[in-house]
Amino acid sequence: MENWRNLYHHKIMGADQALKLIKSGDRVVIGHACGEPQTLVEAMVKRAPELRDVEIVHMVAMGQAKYAQPGMEASFRHNALFVGSSTRKAVEEGRADYTPCFFSEVPRLFRNKLLPVDVALLQITPPDQDGFCSYGVSVDYTQPAAESATTVICQMNSNLPVTGGAKIHLDHIHAIVEQDQPLLELKPPQIGEVERKIGEHVASLIPDGATLQLGIGAIPDAVLLFLGDKKNLGIHSEMFSDGVVFLAESGVITNRKKTINNGKFIATFLMGTQKLYDFVNHNPDVEMRSVDYVNDPYIVGQHDQMISINSAIQVDLMGQVNAEMIGSKQFSGIGGQVDFVRGASRSVGGKSIIALPSTAANGKISRITVELDRRAAVSTSRNDVHVVVTEFGIAELRGKTLRERARALIAIAHPDFRAILSEQAGI
């Protein structure tokens, strides 16, 4: 025990000193989402005048992403695995790049050296009595990046909740910056009448004893509002947020019927407020694992009654889903949608649900379309989709012909667009 304590003190340094370990030309992977080590990222950006051609690999960037701002091009090139509000403009203007990849396969990019990692920047808790630190709210690709990196630099933050599951030992860390800091938070979204109706429809498809995967945003949170009368639900999800806490505390989510990892909340990252972080802190029922386990369709499919709930930008009349592009512009990314759609397909009694409002742009554009936008990607194929839900109802697509699918999807389109969709489809 004494060895790691001596080692620990030799690795502690200031942020400016630690970030000098980054060299021009390095590939740097930053811890994901609300697990972003803000102090380290800020210190790295301060070094911009002396760095050249550093590639920044990041997925959901919840911080300011200053490395992707105009004027940083010579120092940093952002490689986005998911495009968010702080990085979208850089990708759109060609100052950053987007790499398509299923979330479950990101660790393989690092481990197989398709994207070799020079430096990993991550956030960890103080060590336990054996020298192990928790990754807190972000294990996902953060753990595989740390295990693959030549150099590991950590911000040790005592505000980070200690979660069960994956841990990192101080032996594997090269530099430690002790800096307590409030965590990045994801505030609860506004839930309007449209989202409430969608949530009510989706909740009607969830049986007692089901295991749930929830995406991010107003629709998953709206679904949770209508689950209060369900029994023994479980969570196996790439992420969950504040909405799950109330259902857990009220006894609706018990994880008792889960076929594997019985009794456990399984997730790969967490995004929410302090309410969520307090719930998971030292909670023996919460287990965080890397994304190549949590999102693996083979693992997901071992749950009976696995229900995946994801959103989309548009769905065409064949059932093809675009969840990531507006026209030719990369708006977000595929994330774990297909991982869980395919896992739910393997599940006994499983079901994958794509839920979306029927219109965009204040009702001027139908999200149910004859065909997807020109140059938009197909995120989830027509062969994978089970059920599509809007505020106007539920369209079950499995086992239906293309003509039957078109009719079912037009029936849940906004009434203002049903006639033109029927005319365009020739039915």
PDB file of C-alpha atoms in Angstrom, residues 98-215:
ATOM      1  CA  TYR A  98     -16.350  13.828 -38.386  1.00  0.00           C
ATOM      2  CA  THR A  99     -15.573  10.088 -38.225  1.00  0.00           C
ATOM      3  CA  PRO A 100     -18.607   7.763 -38.596  1.00  0.00           C
ATOM      4  CA  CYS A 101     -18.480   4.869 -36.128  1.00  0.00           C
ATOM      5  CA  PHE A 102     -20.879   2.852 -33.999  1.00  0.00           C
ATOM      6  CA  PHE A 103     -20.339   3.869 -30.367  1.00  0.00           C
ATOM      7  CA  SER A 104     -19.669   0.238 -29.391  1.00  0.00           C
ATOM      8  CA  GLU A 105     -16.767   0.073 -31.837  1.00  0.00           C
ATOM      9  CA  VAL A 106     -14.869   3.202 -30.742  1.00  0.00           C
ATOM     10  CA  PRO A 107     -12.723   1.235 -28.231  1.00  0.00           C
ATOM     11  CA  ARG A 108     -11.643  -1.066 -31.083  1.00  0.00           C
ATOM     12  CA  LEU A 109     -10.314   1.962 -33.002  1.00  0.00           C
ATOM     13  CA  PHE A 110      -7.991   2.676 -30.074  1.00  0.00           C
ATOM     14  CA  ARG A 111      -7.030  -0.875 -29.124  1.00  0.00           C
ATOM     15  CA  ASN A 112      -6.360  -2.013 -32.708  1.00  0.00           C
ATOM     16  CA  LYS A 113      -4.416   1.187 -33.364  1.00  0.00           C
ATOM     17  CA  LEU A 114      -6.647   2.298 -36.214  1.00  0.00           C
ATOM     18  CA  LEU A 115      -6.612   5.493 -34.125  1.00  0.00           C
ATOM     19  CA  PRO A 116      -3.519   5.046 -31.920  1.00  0.00           C
ATOM     20  CA  VAL A 117      -3.736   7.189 -28.789  1.00  0.00           C
ATOM     21  CA  ASP A 118      -0.724   9.239 -27.769  1.00  0.00           C
ATOM     22  CA  VAL A 119      -2.284  11.066 -24.825  1.00  0.00           C
ATOM     23  CA  ALA A 120      -5.504  10.483 -22.840  1.00  0.00           C
ATOM     24  CA  LEU A 121      -6.931  13.337 -20.756  1.00  0.00           C
ATOM     25  CA  LEU A 122      -9.433  12.137 -18.184  1.00  0.00           C
ATOM     26  CA  GLN A 123     -11.092  12.935 -14.890  1.00  0.00           C
ATOM     27  CA  ILE A 124     -10.921  10.564 -11.910  1.00  0.00           C
ATOM     28  CA  THR A 125     -11.806  10.399  -8.225  1.00  0.00           C
ATOM     29  CA  PRO A 126      -9.204  10.326  -5.434  1.00  0.00           C
ATOM     30  CA  PRO A 127      -7.851   6.772  -4.896  1.00  0.00           C
ATOM     31  CA  ASP A 128      -9.293   4.144  -2.583  1.00  0.00           C
ATOM     32  CA  GLN A 129      -7.182   2.324  -0.016  1.00  0.00           C
ATOM     33  CA  ASP A 130      -5.659   0.131  -2.748  1.00  0.00           C
ATOM     34  CA  GLY A 131      -4.781   2.942  -5.152  1.00  0.00           C
ATOM     35  CA  PHE A 132      -7.711   2.494  -7.541  1.00  0.00           C
ATOM     36  CA  CYS A 133      -9.649   5.518  -8.837  1.00  0.00           C
ATOM     37  CA  SER A 134     -13.170   5.608 -10.238  1.00  0.00           C
ATOM     38  CA  TYR A 135     -13.824   7.007 -13.698  1.00  0.00           C
ATOM     39  CA  GLY A 136     -16.972   8.580 -12.213  1.00  0.00           C
ATOM     40  CA  VAL A 137     -19.550   9.526 -14.864  1.00  0.00           C
ATOM     41  CA  SER A 138     -17.620   8.532 -17.991  1.00  0.00           C
ATOM     42  CA  VAL A 139     -16.231   5.043 -18.669  1.00  0.00           C
ATOM     43  CA  ASP A 140     -17.476   4.581 -22.304  1.00  0.00           C
ATOM     44  CA  TYR A 141     -14.439   5.085 -24.598  1.00  0.00           C
ATOM     45  CA  THR A 142     -12.544   6.891 -21.816  1.00  0.00           C
ATOM     46  CA  GLN A 143     -11.348   3.677 -20.155  1.00  0.00           C
ATOM     47  CA  PRO A 144     -10.195   2.055 -23.451  1.00  0.00           C
ATOM     48  CA  ALA A 145      -8.422   5.307 -24.402  1.00  0.00           C
ATOM     49  CA  ALA A 146      -6.588   5.358 -21.061  1.00  0.00           C
ATOM     50  CA  GLU A 147      -5.607   1.696 -21.446  1.00  0.00           C
ATOM     51  CA  SER A 148      -4.336   2.324 -25.004  1.00  0.00           C
ATOM     52  CA  ALA A 149      -2.556   5.652 -24.503  1.00  0.00           C
ATOM     53  CA  THR A 150       1.187   6.152 -24.305  1.00  0.00           C
ATOM     54  CA  THR A 151       0.633   8.926 -21.754  1.00  0.00           C
ATOM     55  CA  VAL A 152      -2.270   9.272 -19.303  1.00  0.00           C
ATOM     56  CA  ILE A 153      -2.914  12.647 -17.663  1.00  0.00           C
ATOM     57  CA  CYS A 154      -5.677  12.851 -15.040  1.00  0.00           C
ATOM     58  CA  GLN A 155      -7.551  15.606 -13.264  1.00  0.00           C
ATOM     59  CA  MET A 156      -8.322  14.278  -9.775  1.00  0.00           C
ATOM     60  CA  ASN A 157     -11.606  15.840  -8.698  1.00  0.00           C
ATOM     61  CA  SER A 158     -13.183  14.966  -5.351  1.00  0.00           C
ATOM     62  CA  ASN A 159     -16.557  16.258  -6.652  1.00  0.00           C
ATOM     63  CA  LEU A 160     -16.695  13.373  -9.125  1.00  0.00           C
ATOM     64  CA  PRO A 161     -19.029  10.629  -7.856  1.00  0.00           C
ATOM     65  CA  VAL A 162     -17.476   7.262  -7.067  1.00  0.00           C
ATOM     66  CA  THR A 163     -19.245   4.716  -9.239  1.00  0.00           C
ATOM     67  CA  GLY A 164     -18.964   0.942  -9.314  1.00  0.00           C
ATOM     68  CA  GLY A 165     -17.470  -1.051 -12.160  1.00  0.00           C
ATOM     69  CA  ALA A 166     -14.410   0.064 -14.126  1.00  0.00           C
ATOM     70  CA  LYS A 167     -11.487   1.618 -12.258  1.00  0.00           C
ATOM     71  CA  ILE A 168      -7.960   2.783 -13.045  1.00  0.00           C
ATOM     72  CA  HIS A 169      -4.937   2.219 -10.800  1.00  0.00           C
ATOM     73  CA  LEU A 170      -2.466   4.997 -10.077  1.00  0.00           C
ATOM     74  CA  ASP A 171       0.292   2.788 -11.565  1.00  0.00           C
ATOM     75  CA  HIS A 172      -1.205   3.438 -15.022  1.00  0.00           C
ATOM     76  CA  ILE A 173      -1.272   7.221 -14.698  1.00  0.00           C
ATOM     77  CA  HIS A 174       1.677   9.397 -15.693  1.00  0.00           C
ATOM     78  CA  ALA A 175       0.591  12.802 -14.359  1.00  0.00           C
ATOM     79  CA  ILE A 176      -2.025  13.838 -11.794  1.00  0.00           C
ATOM     80  CA  VAL A 177      -3.479  17.321 -11.461  1.00  0.00           C
ATOM     81  CA  GLU A 178      -5.387  17.738  -8.213  1.00  0.00           C
ATOM     82  CA  GLN A 179      -8.181  20.177  -8.968  1.00  0.00           C
ATOM     83  CA  ASP A 180     -11.664  20.091  -7.453  1.00  0.00           C
ATOM     84  CA  GLN A 181     -14.245  21.597  -9.757  1.00  0.00           C
ATOM     85  CA  PRO A 182     -18.037  21.438 -10.230  1.00  0.00           C
ATOM     86  CA  LEU A 183     -18.968  18.821 -12.818  1.00  0.00           C
ATOM     87  CA  LEU A 184     -20.467  19.741 -16.148  1.00  0.00           C
ATOM     88  CA  GLU A 185     -24.235  19.260 -15.953  1.00  0.00           C
ATOM     89  CA  LEU A 186     -27.008  18.503 -18.429  1.00  0.00           C
ATOM     90  CA  LYS A 187     -30.105  20.408 -17.370  1.00  0.00           C
ATOM     91  CA  PRO A 188     -33.477  18.646 -17.781  1.00  0.00           C
ATOM     92  CA  PRO A 189     -35.021  19.461 -21.178  1.00  0.00           C
ATOM     93  CA  GLN A 190     -38.283  21.336 -21.687  1.00  0.00           C
ATOM     94  CA  ILE A 191     -41.074  18.826 -22.233  1.00  0.00           C
ATOM     95  CA  GLY A 192     -43.936  20.186 -24.316  1.00  0.00           C
ATOM     96  CA  GLU A 193     -47.314  18.741 -25.257  1.00  0.00           C
ATOM     97  CA  VAL A 194     -45.903  16.978 -28.336  1.00  0.00           C
ATOM     98  CA  GLU A 195     -43.232  15.209 -26.289  1.00  0.00           C
ATOM     99  CA  ARG A 196     -45.815  14.262 -23.643  1.00  0.00           C
ATOM    100  CA  LYS A 197     -48.042  12.595 -26.263  1.00  0.00           C
ATOM    101  CA  ILE A 198     -45.065  10.738 -27.726  1.00  0.00           C
ATOM    102  CA  GLY A 199     -44.024   9.677 -24.237  1.00  0.00           C
ATOM    103  CA  GLU A 200     -47.497   8.335 -23.512  1.00  0.00           C
ATOM    104  CA  HIS A 201     -47.533   6.286 -26.749  1.00  0.00           C
ATOM    105  CA  VAL A 202     -44.061   4.857 -26.084  1.00  0.00           C
ATOM    106  CA  ALA A 203     -44.901   4.010 -22.471  1.00  0.00           C
ATOM    107  CA  SER A 204     -47.872   1.953 -23.723  1.00  0.00           C
ATOM    108  CA  LEU A 205     -45.357  -0.322 -25.499  1.00  0.00           C
ATOM    109  CA  ILE A 206     -43.329  -1.061 -22.349  1.00  0.00           C
ATOM    110  CA  PRO A 207     -44.397  -4.131 -20.336  1.00  0.00           C
ATOM    111  CA  ASP A 208     -43.751  -4.724 -16.647  1.00  0.00           C
ATOM    112  CA  GLY A 209     -40.338  -6.297 -16.120  1.00  0.00           C
ATOM    113  CA  ALA A 210     -38.801  -4.728 -19.243  1.00  0.00           C
ATOM    114  CA  THR A 211     -35.204  -3.532 -19.406  1.00  0.00           C
ATOM    115  CA  LEU A 212     -34.810  -0.073 -20.931  1.00  0.00           C
ATOM    116  CA  GLN A 213     -32.269   1.794 -23.019  1.00  0.00           C
ATOM    117  CA  LEU A 214     -32.917   5.520 -23.156  1.00  0.00           C
ATOM    118  CA  GLY A 215     -31.362   8.084 -25.453  1.00  0.00           C
TER     119      GLY A 215
END
